[in-house]
Amino acid sequence: MAWSCMTNAEVLHQVEHGYRMPPPPSCTTTLYDIMVECWHKDPMKRPTFETLTWKLEDFFTLDNSEYKEATVAY
């Protein structure tokens, strides 16, 4: 478990001060960037579900070397 080495209070403190978990080993930069947008401290700056839909559709239909199936659990 990613946060298992911290108490709940430590996790809260870290997140409130901008800490974000690193990407899983098989996660592309493009997908991680989308994840980070969703974690923005200001809720108004997070993508809407509509925006997420088109970003993820674009991501999964790209025909490039960055695309990988998400087969590894984090």
One Martini backbone bead per residue (centre of mass of N, CA, C, O) as a GRO file, in nm:
protein
   74
    1MET     BB    1   0.097   0.037   0.022
    2ALA     BB    2   0.160   0.368  -0.029
    3TRP     BB    3   0.065   0.483   0.280
    4SER     BB    4   0.163   0.270   0.509
    5CYS     BB    5   0.409   0.455   0.640
    6MET     BB    6   0.163   0.635   0.733
    7THR     BB    7  -0.029   0.833   0.886
    8ASN     BB    8  -0.306   1.013   0.855
    9ALA     BB    9  -0.176   1.281   0.943
   10GLU     BB   10   0.064   1.266   0.746
   11VAL     BB   11  -0.092   1.259   0.486
   12LEU     BB   12  -0.242   1.524   0.520
   13HIS     BB   13   0.007   1.701   0.543
   14GLN     BB   14   0.135   1.632   0.271
   15VAL     BB   15  -0.102   1.713   0.085
   16GLU     BB   16  -0.133   2.010   0.192
   17HIS     BB   17   0.192   2.045   0.089
   18GLY     BB   18   0.189   1.894  -0.221
   19TYR     BB   19   0.196   1.601  -0.211
   20ARG     BB   20   0.266   1.347  -0.456
   21MET     BB   21   0.253   1.072  -0.597
   22PRO     BB   22   0.411   0.875  -0.782
   23PRO     BB   23   0.427   0.702  -1.047
   24PRO     BB   24   0.372   0.429  -1.172
   25PRO     BB   25   0.575   0.233  -1.358
   26SER     BB   26   0.346   0.212  -1.613
   27CYS     BB   27   0.314   0.517  -1.625
   28THR     BB   28   0.253   0.775  -1.806
   29THR     BB   29   0.293   1.104  -1.840
   30THR     BB   30   0.014   1.173  -1.948
   31LEU     BB   31  -0.152   1.029  -1.727
   32TYR     BB   32  -0.022   1.167  -1.482
   33ASP     BB   33  -0.109   1.454  -1.556
   34ILE     BB   34  -0.408   1.396  -1.517
   35MET     BB   35  -0.394   1.316  -1.222
   36VAL     BB   36  -0.276   1.585  -1.115
   37GLU     BB   37  -0.515   1.759  -1.197
   38CYS     BB   38  -0.717   1.608  -0.997
   39TRP     BB   39  -0.523   1.710  -0.737
   40HIS     BB   40  -0.588   1.987  -0.712
   41LYS     BB   41  -0.632   2.206  -0.460
   42ASP     BB   42  -0.822   2.352  -0.659
   43PRO     BB   43  -1.128   2.255  -0.762
   44MET     BB   44  -1.156   2.467  -1.007
   45LYS     BB   45  -0.880   2.331  -1.150
   46ARG     BB   46  -1.022   2.087  -1.210
   47PRO     BB   47  -1.141   1.862  -1.403
   48THR     BB   48  -1.395   1.771  -1.564
   49PHE     BB   49  -1.569   1.509  -1.678
   50GLU     BB   50  -1.567   1.602  -1.967
   51THR     BB   51  -1.264   1.648  -1.990
   52LEU     BB   52  -1.178   1.364  -1.907
   53THR     BB   53  -1.310   1.215  -2.135
   54TRP     BB   54  -1.142   1.340  -2.372
   55LYS     BB   55  -0.860   1.281  -2.260
   56LEU     BB   56  -0.894   0.970  -2.238
   57GLU     BB   57  -0.974   0.915  -2.525
   58ASP     BB   58  -0.717   1.025  -2.647
   59PHE     BB   59  -0.518   0.846  -2.498
   60PHE     BB   60  -0.649   0.557  -2.592
   61THR     BB   61  -0.616   0.643  -2.920
   62LEU     BB   62  -0.334   0.660  -2.933
   63ASP     BB   63  -0.055   0.607  -3.173
   64ASN     BB   64   0.190   0.532  -2.952
   65SER     BB   65   0.462   0.451  -2.742
   66GLU     BB   66   0.313   0.537  -2.464
   67TYR     BB   67   0.114   0.323  -2.491
   68LYS     BB   68  -0.056   0.126  -2.234
   69GLU     BB   69  -0.162  -0.114  -2.062
   70ALA     BB   70  -0.332  -0.148  -1.750
   71THR     BB   71  -0.178  -0.423  -1.573
   72VAL     BB   72  -0.054  -0.278  -1.326
   73ALA     BB   73  -0.059  -0.275  -1.001
   74TYR     BB   74  -0.027  -0.027  -0.724
   0.00000   0.00000   0.00000
